[in-house]
Amino acid sequence: MRTLTLVMGTGRSGSTALSRILNAHPDVLSLNEFMASVGPRRLPRREGDRRGVPAVAVPARPSLRADDPQRAAAAGIAAVVPWPERTAAEHHQALFGLLRARFGRTAVVERSGYSTGWAAGLRATFPHARFVHMFRDGPDCALSMSRHPGHRTISLLREIKARAGIDSLADLTDEHVRSLPAGLSPLLEERFDPALVRDRDLPPAHVRQPVVRLVTDGTEFIGRLPVGRRTTLAHEDFSTVLPKSSPAWPSSSASTPTRSGCGPRPHSSTTADAAPPGGCRPLSSTN
């Protein structure tokens, strides 16, 4: 497939707004959080929602402008189930082709938040894909993350791994859990008090280093791609041309945060050759 574009970024960089804008284009099949539902290594593992919508269709469904999304999902399942056994990459390509034909689109653009870490694997899986690297001013990105429930939780899970001395939450043992502070161990239970995430003191500096690392990794990755397969897009450039009244901005968006002194402002550019020098995935799959 030579019509696939993958949008990667740190999270809180404007990629959701970009996905919504592209979804309004009659030729673009804009898939929001599709790869996040699938995961970078294997086929879907999430449970579907209580209405019986298949797991992989839950995040992508709002992007598919169908009169009856559930019927569209059912039709897709009926078409996919008889497919022969093949690699995950081949299944993805066939599914994208099926959706393009179903909705009359000519191009596919997939966007998943917090996806920079998957870039190399996606490149190997989809060698003909074009990549867009979205990034945001480091201090602003860190401040936005520090206020966002999902990224706050990711930060706390990162702290849990650091305290336990493990690289993946899959390696967490009961002994590890018992050794955690009272404010962290409940986060590993099936249900926990949201105040543990919402009210915890989490200064922007706490997420500064992850932001710098993600943007640096994304910059290095995009710089290795052929010129015709890469584009960079800064949140600052993107947001200045998009009215805040646009439906691309979620109605619940907070006001633009003020800068905090937690790092240098990167030089942004939207040109294909530009490379910024410095700066959700599902929580259940965050390692």
PDB file of C-alpha atoms in Angstrom:
ATOM      1  CA  MET A   1       0.000   0.000   0.000  1.00  0.00           C
ATOM      2  CA  ARG A   2       1.483   3.329  -1.103  1.00  0.00           C
ATOM      3  CA  THR A   3      -1.293   5.558   0.221  1.00  0.00           C
ATOM      4  CA  LEU A   4      -0.595   5.166   3.947  1.00  0.00           C
ATOM      5  CA  THR A   5       0.587   8.006   6.173  1.00  0.00           C
ATOM      6  CA  LEU A   6       1.404   7.456   9.840  1.00  0.00           C
ATOM      7  CA  VAL A   7       1.323  10.412  12.243  1.00  0.00           C
ATOM      8  CA  MET A   8       3.548  10.028  15.291  1.00  0.00           C
ATOM      9  CA  GLY A   9       4.176  12.311  18.227  1.00  0.00           C
ATOM     10  CA  THR A  10       4.757  12.704  21.927  1.00  0.00           C
ATOM     11  CA  GLY A  11       1.134  13.200  22.850  1.00  0.00           C
ATOM     12  CA  ARG A  12      -0.375  16.629  23.583  1.00  0.00           C
ATOM     13  CA  SER A  13       1.143  17.828  20.311  1.00  0.00           C
ATOM     14  CA  GLY A  14      -2.005  18.490  18.265  1.00  0.00           C
ATOM     15  CA  SER A  15      -2.235  15.186  16.409  1.00  0.00           C
ATOM     16  CA  THR A  16      -5.856  14.626  17.494  1.00  0.00           C
ATOM     17  CA  ALA A  17      -6.865  17.960  15.965  1.00  0.00           C
ATOM     18  CA  LEU A  18      -4.967  17.053  12.798  1.00  0.00           C
ATOM     19  CA  SER A  19      -6.813  13.733  12.618  1.00  0.00           C
ATOM     20  CA  ARG A  20     -10.168  15.496  12.924  1.00  0.00           C
ATOM     21  CA  ILE A  21      -9.304  17.948  10.176  1.00  0.00           C
ATOM     22  CA  LEU A  22      -8.214  15.174   7.840  1.00  0.00           C
ATOM     23  CA  ASN A  23     -11.396  13.261   8.625  1.00  0.00           C
ATOM     24  CA  ALA A  24     -13.356  16.086   6.993  1.00  0.00           C
ATOM     25  CA  HIS A  25     -11.577  15.491   3.671  1.00  0.00           C
ATOM     26  CA  PRO A  26     -13.660  13.333   1.318  1.00  0.00           C
ATOM     27  CA  ASP A  27     -10.622  11.429   0.018  1.00  0.00           C
ATOM     28  CA  VAL A  28      -8.983  10.643   3.360  1.00  0.00           C
ATOM     29  CA  LEU A  29      -9.693   7.687   5.622  1.00  0.00           C
ATOM     30  CA  SER A  30      -8.536   9.151   8.952  1.00  0.00           C
ATOM     31  CA  LEU A  31      -8.048   6.456  11.582  1.00  0.00           C
ATOM     32  CA  ASN A  32      -7.672   7.846  15.085  1.00  0.00           C
ATOM     33  CA  GLU A  33      -5.898   5.609  17.647  1.00  0.00           C
ATOM     34  CA  PHE A  34      -6.118   2.525  15.435  1.00  0.00           C
ATOM     35  CA  MET A  35      -2.544   1.407  16.142  1.00  0.00           C
ATOM     36  CA  ALA A  36      -3.041   2.148  19.834  1.00  0.00           C
ATOM     37  CA  SER A  37      -5.905  -0.345  19.915  1.00  0.00           C
ATOM     38  CA  VAL A  38      -3.859  -2.967  18.113  1.00  0.00           C
ATOM     39  CA  GLY A  39      -0.509  -2.514  19.799  1.00  0.00           C
ATOM     40  CA  PRO A  40       2.923  -2.473  18.185  1.00  0.00           C
ATOM     41  CA  ARG A  41       3.577  -6.225  18.320  1.00  0.00           C
ATOM     42  CA  ARG A  42       0.355  -8.192  17.975  1.00  0.00           C
ATOM     43  CA  LEU A  43      -3.289  -8.162  16.946  1.00  0.00           C
ATOM     44  CA  PRO A  44      -6.028  -6.596  19.126  1.00  0.00           C
ATOM     45  CA  ARG A  45      -5.989  -7.516  22.798  1.00  0.00           C
ATOM     46  CA  ARG A  46      -8.458  -5.049  24.305  1.00  0.00           C
ATOM     47  CA  GLU A  47     -11.949  -6.113  25.206  1.00  0.00           C
ATOM     48  CA  GLY A  48     -14.745  -4.513  23.204  1.00  0.00           C
ATOM     49  CA  ASP A  49     -17.160  -2.095  24.800  1.00  0.00           C
ATOM     50  CA  ARG A  50     -20.415  -3.127  26.448  1.00  0.00           C
ATOM     51  CA  ARG A  51     -22.429  -2.491  23.295  1.00  0.00           C
ATOM     52  CA  GLY A  52     -20.638  -5.315  21.553  1.00  0.00           C
ATOM     53  CA  VAL A  53     -18.436  -3.154  19.343  1.00  0.00           C
ATOM     54  CA  PRO A  54     -15.214  -5.047  18.474  1.00  0.00           C
ATOM     55  CA  ALA A  55     -12.145  -3.834  20.332  1.00  0.00           C
ATOM     56  CA  VAL A  56     -10.278  -2.597  17.283  1.00  0.00           C
ATOM     57  CA  ALA A  57     -13.338  -0.589  16.194  1.00  0.00           C
ATOM     58  CA  VAL A  58     -13.824   1.286  19.479  1.00  0.00           C
ATOM     59  CA  PRO A  59     -11.244   4.082  18.989  1.00  0.00           C
ATOM     60  CA  ALA A  60     -11.441   4.200  15.201  1.00  0.00           C
ATOM     61  CA  ARG A  61     -15.232   4.176  14.975  1.00  0.00           C
ATOM     62  CA  PRO A  62     -15.796   7.967  15.365  1.00  0.00           C
ATOM     63  CA  SER A  63     -13.458   8.544  12.426  1.00  0.00           C
ATOM     64  CA  LEU A  64     -15.537   6.387  10.105  1.00  0.00           C
ATOM     65  CA  ARG A  65     -18.339   8.593   8.900  1.00  0.00           C
ATOM     66  CA  ALA A  66     -21.006   5.909   8.650  1.00  0.00           C
ATOM     67  CA  ASP A  67     -24.723   6.307   9.313  1.00  0.00           C
ATOM     68  CA  ASP A  68     -24.627   3.114  11.360  1.00  0.00           C
ATOM     69  CA  PRO A  69     -21.100   2.529  12.751  1.00  0.00           C
ATOM     70  CA  GLN A  70     -21.997  -0.781  14.375  1.00  0.00           C
ATOM     71  CA  ARG A  71     -23.440  -2.137  11.148  1.00  0.00           C
ATOM     72  CA  ALA A  72     -20.318  -0.963   9.327  1.00  0.00           C
ATOM     73  CA  ALA A  73     -18.166  -2.764  11.898  1.00  0.00           C
ATOM     74  CA  ALA A  74     -20.273  -5.920  11.530  1.00  0.00           C
ATOM     75  CA  ALA A  75     -19.894  -5.790   7.753  1.00  0.00           C
ATOM     76  CA  GLY A  76     -16.150  -5.429   8.170  1.00  0.00           C
ATOM     77  CA  ILE A  77     -15.979  -8.425  10.473  1.00  0.00           C
ATOM     78  CA  ALA A  78     -17.997 -10.522   8.034  1.00  0.00           C
ATOM     79  CA  ALA A  79     -15.525  -9.643   5.288  1.00  0.00           C
ATOM     80  CA  VAL A  80     -12.402 -10.202   7.396  1.00  0.00           C
ATOM     81  CA  VAL A  81     -13.208 -13.500   9.126  1.00  0.00           C
ATOM     82  CA  PRO A  82     -12.886 -15.634   5.951  1.00  0.00           C
ATOM     83  CA  TRP A  83      -9.477 -14.175   5.119  1.00  0.00           C
ATOM     84  CA  PRO A  84      -6.621 -16.670   4.886  1.00  0.00           C
ATOM     85  CA  GLU A  85      -3.864 -16.891   7.455  1.00  0.00           C
ATOM     86  CA  ARG A  86      -1.163 -14.312   6.805  1.00  0.00           C
ATOM     87  CA  THR A  87       1.127 -11.882   8.565  1.00  0.00           C
ATOM     88  CA  ALA A  88      -0.189  -9.055  10.708  1.00  0.00           C
ATOM     89  CA  ALA A  89       1.225  -6.540   8.214  1.00  0.00           C
ATOM     90  CA  GLU A  90      -0.668  -8.181   5.352  1.00  0.00           C
ATOM     91  CA  HIS A  91      -3.868  -8.195   7.398  1.00  0.00           C
ATOM     92  CA  HIS A  92      -3.448  -4.497   8.180  1.00  0.00           C
ATOM     93  CA  GLN A  93      -2.889  -3.622   4.538  1.00  0.00           C
ATOM     94  CA  ALA A  94      -5.895  -5.659   3.459  1.00  0.00           C
ATOM     95  CA  LEU A  95      -8.060  -4.059   6.156  1.00  0.00           C
ATOM     96  CA  PHE A  96      -7.018  -0.553   5.149  1.00  0.00           C
ATOM     97  CA  GLY A  97      -7.831  -1.422   1.551  1.00  0.00           C
ATOM     98  CA  LEU A  98     -11.223  -2.770   2.594  1.00  0.00           C
ATOM     99  CA  LEU A  99     -12.050   0.388   4.550  1.00  0.00           C
ATOM    100  CA  ARG A 100     -10.881   2.654   1.748  1.00  0.00           C
ATOM    101  CA  ALA A 101     -13.175   0.867  -0.672  1.00  0.00           C
ATOM    102  CA  ARG A 102     -16.061   0.785   1.807  1.00  0.00           C
ATOM    103  CA  PHE A 103     -15.967   4.536   2.432  1.00  0.00           C
ATOM    104  CA  GLY A 104     -14.768   5.635  -0.995  1.00  0.00           C
ATOM    105  CA  ARG A 105     -11.399   7.059   0.097  1.00  0.00           C
ATOM    106  CA  THR A 106      -8.093   7.053  -1.723  1.00  0.00           C
ATOM    107  CA  ALA A 107      -5.649   7.609   1.167  1.00  0.00           C
ATOM    108  CA  VAL A 108      -5.263   6.338   4.721  1.00  0.00           C
ATOM    109  CA  VAL A 109      -3.860   8.454   7.568  1.00  0.00           C
ATOM    110  CA  GLU A 110      -3.444   6.801  10.966  1.00  0.00           C
ATOM    111  CA  ARG A 111      -2.746   8.736  14.127  1.00  0.00           C
ATOM    112  CA  SER A 112      -2.143   7.378  17.625  1.00  0.00           C
ATOM    113  CA  GLY A 113      -1.040   9.536  20.525  1.00  0.00           C
ATOM    114  CA  TYR A 114       2.214   8.857  22.349  1.00  0.00           C
ATOM    115  CA  SER A 115       3.347   6.738  19.393  1.00  0.00           C
ATOM    116  CA  THR A 116       6.925   7.863  18.804  1.00  0.00           C
ATOM    117  CA  GLY A 117       8.296   4.719  20.442  1.00  0.00           C
ATOM    118  CA  TRP A 118       6.645   2.541  17.809  1.00  0.00           C
ATOM    119  CA  ALA A 119       8.107   4.374  14.821  1.00  0.00           C
ATOM    120  CA  ALA A 120      10.867   1.900  13.950  1.00  0.00           C
ATOM    121  CA  GLY A 121       8.512  -1.074  14.124  1.00  0.00           C
ATOM    122  CA  LEU A 122       5.902   0.678  12.011  1.00  0.00           C
ATOM    123  CA  ARG A 123       8.546   1.598   9.461  1.00  0.00           C
ATOM    124  CA  ALA A 124       9.633  -2.046   9.206  1.00  0.00           C
ATOM    125  CA  THR A 125       6.018  -3.198   8.894  1.00  0.00           C
ATOM    126  CA  PHE A 126       4.934  -0.550   6.400  1.00  0.00           C
ATOM    127  CA  PRO A 127       8.079   0.282   4.377  1.00  0.00           C
ATOM    128  CA  HIS A 128       6.164   2.366   1.819  1.00  0.00           C
ATOM    129  CA  ALA A 129       4.370   4.531   4.386  1.00  0.00           C
ATOM    130  CA  ARG A 130       4.939   8.242   4.771  1.00  0.00           C
ATOM    131  CA  PHE A 131       5.568   9.550   8.303  1.00  0.00           C
ATOM    132  CA  VAL A 132       4.578  12.834   9.912  1.00  0.00           C
ATOM    133  CA  HIS A 133       6.382  13.803  13.112  1.00  0.00           C
ATOM    134  CA  MET A 134       4.316  16.161  15.279  1.00  0.00           C
ATOM    135  CA  PHE A 135       6.045  17.893  18.154  1.00  0.00           C
ATOM    136  CA  ARG A 136       5.452  20.741  20.545  1.00  0.00           C
ATOM    137  CA  ASP A 137       7.497  23.274  22.453  1.00  0.00           C
ATOM    138  CA  GLY A 138       9.076  21.290  25.294  1.00  0.00           C
ATOM    139  CA  PRO A 139       7.887  23.342  28.289  1.00  0.00           C
ATOM    140  CA  ASP A 140       4.359  23.681  26.906  1.00  0.00           C
ATOM    141  CA  CYS A 141       4.184  19.971  26.144  1.00  0.00           C
ATOM    142  CA  ALA A 142       5.402  19.054  29.628  1.00  0.00           C
ATOM    143  CA  LEU A 143       2.906  21.417  31.233  1.00  0.00           C
ATOM    144  CA  SER A 144       0.035  20.015  29.169  1.00  0.00           C
ATOM    145  CA  MET A 145       1.047  16.437  30.004  1.00  0.00           C
ATOM    146  CA  SER A 146       1.243  17.269  33.697  1.00  0.00           C
ATOM    147  CA  ARG A 147      -2.411  18.345  33.573  1.00  0.00           C
ATOM    148  CA  HIS A 148      -3.741  15.491  31.446  1.00  0.00           C
ATOM    149  CA  PRO A 149      -5.184  12.460  33.345  1.00  0.00           C
ATOM    150  CA  GLY A 150      -3.817   9.915  30.885  1.00  0.00           C
ATOM    151  CA  HIS A 151      -0.297  11.291  30.871  1.00  0.00           C
ATOM    152  CA  ARG A 152      -0.384  11.796  34.630  1.00  0.00           C
ATOM    153  CA  THR A 153      -1.166   8.100  34.991  1.00  0.00           C
ATOM    154  CA  ILE A 154       1.577   7.146  32.547  1.00  0.00           C
ATOM    155  CA  SER A 155       4.028   9.193  34.616  1.00  0.00           C
ATOM    156  CA  LEU A 156       2.936   7.427  37.800  1.00  0.00           C
ATOM    157  CA  LEU A 157       3.269   4.018  36.169  1.00  0.00           C
ATOM    158  CA  ARG A 158       6.758   5.043  35.072  1.00  0.00           C
ATOM    159  CA  GLU A 159       7.529   5.890  38.690  1.00  0.00           C
ATOM    160  CA  ILE A 160       6.268   2.470  39.769  1.00  0.00           C
ATOM    161  CA  LYS A 161       8.625   0.749  37.338  1.00  0.00           C
ATOM    162  CA  ALA A 162      11.543   2.875  38.526  1.00  0.00           C
ATOM    163  CA  ARG A 163      10.875   2.095  42.190  1.00  0.00           C
ATOM    164  CA  ALA A 164      10.512  -1.624  41.437  1.00  0.00           C
ATOM    165  CA  GLY A 165      13.625  -1.678  39.253  1.00  0.00           C
ATOM    166  CA  ILE A 166      11.843  -3.245  36.274  1.00  0.00           C
ATOM    167  CA  ASP A 167      11.526  -2.343  32.606  1.00  0.00           C
ATOM    168  CA  SER A 168       7.999  -3.617  32.067  1.00  0.00           C
ATOM    169  CA  LEU A 169       4.895  -3.763  34.243  1.00  0.00           C
ATOM    170  CA  ALA A 170       4.597  -7.391  33.136  1.00  0.00           C
ATOM    171  CA  ASP A 171       7.593  -8.113  35.394  1.00  0.00           C
ATOM    172  CA  LEU A 172       5.906  -6.664  38.478  1.00  0.00           C
ATOM    173  CA  THR A 173       5.602  -9.171  41.343  1.00  0.00           C
ATOM    174  CA  ASP A 174       3.480  -9.181  44.495  1.00  0.00           C
ATOM    175  CA  GLU A 175       6.622  -8.343  46.446  1.00  0.00           C
ATOM    176  CA  HIS A 176       7.173  -5.296  44.270  1.00  0.00           C
ATOM    177  CA  VAL A 177       3.607  -4.157  44.870  1.00  0.00           C
ATOM    178  CA  ARG A 178       3.903  -4.531  48.634  1.00  0.00           C
ATOM    179  CA  SER A 179       7.036  -2.384  48.639  1.00  0.00           C
ATOM    180  CA  LEU A 180       5.353   0.539  46.874  1.00  0.00           C
ATOM    181  CA  PRO A 181       4.153   3.631  48.755  1.00  0.00           C
ATOM    182  CA  ALA A 182       0.487   3.813  49.662  1.00  0.00           C
ATOM    183  CA  GLY A 183      -0.085   6.448  46.999  1.00  0.00           C
ATOM    184  CA  LEU A 184       1.156   4.215  44.194  1.00  0.00           C
ATOM    185  CA  SER A 185       0.179   0.603  44.888  1.00  0.00           C
ATOM    186  CA  PRO A 186      -3.604   1.215  44.567  1.00  0.00           C
ATOM    187  CA  LEU A 187      -3.050   2.298  40.959  1.00  0.00           C
ATOM    188  CA  LEU A 188      -2.361  -1.329  40.082  1.00  0.00           C
ATOM    189  CA  GLU A 189      -5.736  -2.519  41.298  1.00  0.00           C
ATOM    190  CA  GLU A 190      -8.666  -3.080  38.959  1.00  0.00           C
ATOM    191  CA  ARG A 191     -10.389   0.004  40.389  1.00  0.00           C
ATOM    192  CA  PHE A 192      -8.849   2.908  42.254  1.00  0.00           C
ATOM    193  CA  ASP A 193      -9.769   6.348  43.498  1.00  0.00           C
ATOM    194  CA  PRO A 194      -9.301   8.866  40.624  1.00  0.00           C
ATOM    195  CA  ALA A 195      -8.058  11.389  43.182  1.00  0.00           C
ATOM    196  CA  LEU A 196      -4.806   9.398  43.371  1.00  0.00           C
ATOM    197  CA  VAL A 197      -4.085  10.620  39.847  1.00  0.00           C
ATOM    198  CA  ARG A 198      -6.045  13.858  39.758  1.00  0.00           C
ATOM    199  CA  ASP A 199      -4.830  15.407  43.021  1.00  0.00           C
ATOM    200  CA  ARG A 200      -1.238  14.183  43.103  1.00  0.00           C
ATOM    201  CA  ASP A 201       1.396  16.890  42.891  1.00  0.00           C
ATOM    202  CA  LEU A 202       3.018  16.424  39.497  1.00  0.00           C
ATOM    203  CA  PRO A 203       5.084  19.439  38.379  1.00  0.00           C
ATOM    204  CA  PRO A 204       5.882  19.791  34.663  1.00  0.00           C
ATOM    205  CA  ALA A 205       9.541  19.102  35.401  1.00  0.00           C
ATOM    206  CA  HIS A 206       8.506  15.557  36.342  1.00  0.00           C
ATOM    207  CA  VAL A 207       7.689  14.795  32.695  1.00  0.00           C
ATOM    208  CA  ARG A 208      10.388  16.954  31.137  1.00  0.00           C
ATOM    209  CA  GLN A 209      12.901  14.194  30.463  1.00  0.00           C
ATOM    210  CA  PRO A 210      10.371  11.813  28.839  1.00  0.00           C
ATOM    211  CA  VAL A 211       9.268  14.659  26.555  1.00  0.00           C
ATOM    212  CA  VAL A 212      12.855  15.463  25.564  1.00  0.00           C
ATOM    213  CA  ARG A 213      13.591  11.793  24.919  1.00  0.00           C
ATOM    214  CA  LEU A 214      10.456  11.255  22.810  1.00  0.00           C
ATOM    215  CA  VAL A 215      11.063  14.318  20.653  1.00  0.00           C
ATOM    216  CA  THR A 216      14.744  13.493  20.254  1.00  0.00           C
ATOM    217  CA  ASP A 217      13.922   9.921  19.227  1.00  0.00           C
ATOM    218  CA  GLY A 218      11.288  11.164  16.795  1.00  0.00           C
ATOM    219  CA  THR A 219      13.676  13.698  15.305  1.00  0.00           C
ATOM    220  CA  GLU A 220      16.386  11.104  14.788  1.00  0.00           C
ATOM    221  CA  PHE A 221      13.914   8.661  13.242  1.00  0.00           C
ATOM    222  CA  ILE A 222      12.377  11.155  10.828  1.00  0.00           C
ATOM    223  CA  GLY A 223      15.816  12.371   9.803  1.00  0.00           C
ATOM    224  CA  ARG A 224      16.735   8.885   8.575  1.00  0.00           C
ATOM    225  CA  LEU A 225      13.789   8.673   6.177  1.00  0.00           C
ATOM    226  CA  PRO A 226      13.952   9.642   2.493  1.00  0.00           C
ATOM    227  CA  VAL A 227      12.874  13.235   1.906  1.00  0.00           C
ATOM    228  CA  GLY A 228       9.733  12.160   0.079  1.00  0.00           C
ATOM    229  CA  ARG A 229       8.570  10.019   2.994  1.00  0.00           C
ATOM    230  CA  ARG A 230       8.852  12.468   5.857  1.00  0.00           C
ATOM    231  CA  THR A 231       7.232  15.637   7.136  1.00  0.00           C
ATOM    232  CA  THR A 232       7.559  17.507  10.415  1.00  0.00           C
ATOM    233  CA  LEU A 233       4.795  19.622  11.885  1.00  0.00           C
ATOM    234  CA  ALA A 234       5.117  21.831  14.946  1.00  0.00           C
ATOM    235  CA  HIS A 235       2.125  22.309  17.232  1.00  0.00           C
ATOM    236  CA  GLU A 236       2.854  26.030  17.333  1.00  0.00           C
ATOM    237  CA  ASP A 237       2.727  26.405  13.546  1.00  0.00           C
ATOM    238  CA  PHE A 238      -0.314  24.179  13.269  1.00  0.00           C
ATOM    239  CA  SER A 239      -2.336  25.851  16.015  1.00  0.00           C
ATOM    240  CA  THR A 240      -1.737  29.392  14.799  1.00  0.00           C
ATOM    241  CA  VAL A 241      -3.610  28.722  11.551  1.00  0.00           C
ATOM    242  CA  LEU A 242      -6.479  26.821  13.188  1.00  0.00           C
ATOM    243  CA  PRO A 243      -9.220  28.889  14.870  1.00  0.00           C
ATOM    244  CA  LYS A 244     -10.009  27.758  18.407  1.00  0.00           C
ATOM    245  CA  SER A 245     -13.663  27.617  17.370  1.00  0.00           C
ATOM    246  CA  SER A 246     -12.867  24.897  14.848  1.00  0.00           C
ATOM    247  CA  PRO A 247     -14.510  21.493  15.519  1.00  0.00           C
ATOM    248  CA  ALA A 248     -11.020  20.001  15.278  1.00  0.00           C
ATOM    249  CA  TRP A 249     -10.432  21.249  18.821  1.00  0.00           C
ATOM    250  CA  PRO A 250     -12.196  19.162  21.477  1.00  0.00           C
ATOM    251  CA  SER A 251     -14.867  21.150  23.299  1.00  0.00           C
ATOM    252  CA  SER A 252     -13.292  20.173  26.603  1.00  0.00           C
ATOM    253  CA  SER A 253      -9.884  21.583  25.710  1.00  0.00           C
ATOM    254  CA  ALA A 254      -8.341  23.702  28.407  1.00  0.00           C
ATOM    255  CA  SER A 255      -6.996  27.117  27.626  1.00  0.00           C
ATOM    256  CA  THR A 256      -3.529  27.257  26.184  1.00  0.00           C
ATOM    257  CA  PRO A 257      -1.108  26.724  29.074  1.00  0.00           C
ATOM    258  CA  THR A 258       1.492  29.285  29.897  1.00  0.00           C
ATOM    259  CA  ARG A 259       5.128  28.410  29.573  1.00  0.00           C
ATOM    260  CA  SER A 260       7.087  27.085  32.486  1.00  0.00           C
ATOM    261  CA  GLY A 261      10.839  27.145  32.886  1.00  0.00           C
ATOM    262  CA  CYS A 262      11.480  23.458  32.373  1.00  0.00           C
ATOM    263  CA  GLY A 263      13.542  23.459  29.201  1.00  0.00           C
ATOM    264  CA  PRO A 264      14.495  25.265  26.008  1.00  0.00           C
ATOM    265  CA  ARG A 265      11.978  26.019  23.301  1.00  0.00           C
ATOM    266  CA  PRO A 266      12.707  23.907  20.202  1.00  0.00           C
ATOM    267  CA  HIS A 267      13.034  25.532  16.816  1.00  0.00           C
ATOM    268  CA  SER A 268      10.024  24.335  14.866  1.00  0.00           C
ATOM    269  CA  SER A 269       9.473  23.956  11.166  1.00  0.00           C
ATOM    270  CA  THR A 270       6.949  22.292   8.912  1.00  0.00           C
ATOM    271  CA  THR A 271       9.384  21.610   6.090  1.00  0.00           C
ATOM    272  CA  ALA A 272      10.222  18.038   5.189  1.00  0.00           C
ATOM    273  CA  ASP A 273      13.921  18.457   5.897  1.00  0.00           C
ATOM    274  CA  ALA A 274      13.560  20.274   9.217  1.00  0.00           C
ATOM    275  CA  ALA A 275      14.443  18.458  12.415  1.00  0.00           C
ATOM    276  CA  PRO A 276      13.491  19.924  15.805  1.00  0.00           C
ATOM    277  CA  PRO A 277      16.394  19.654  18.240  1.00  0.00           C
ATOM    278  CA  GLY A 278      14.181  18.862  21.252  1.00  0.00           C
ATOM    279  CA  GLY A 279      10.809  18.617  22.044  1.00  0.00           C
ATOM    280  CA  CYS A 280      -1.735   7.682  24.672  1.00  0.00           C
ATOM    281  CA  ARG A 281      -1.008   4.822  24.140  1.00  0.00           C
ATOM    282  CA  PRO A 282      -3.441   2.749  26.126  1.00  0.00           C
ATOM    283  CA  LEU A 283      -2.452   2.659  29.788  1.00  0.00           C
ATOM    284  CA  SER A 284      -2.993  -1.081  29.904  1.00  0.00           C
ATOM    285  CA  SER A 285      -0.245  -1.535  27.328  1.00  0.00           C
ATOM    286  CA  THR A 286       2.214   1.047  28.632  1.00  0.00           C
ATOM    287  CA  ASN A 287       5.515  -0.647  29.392  1.00  0.00           C
TER     288      ASN A 287
END
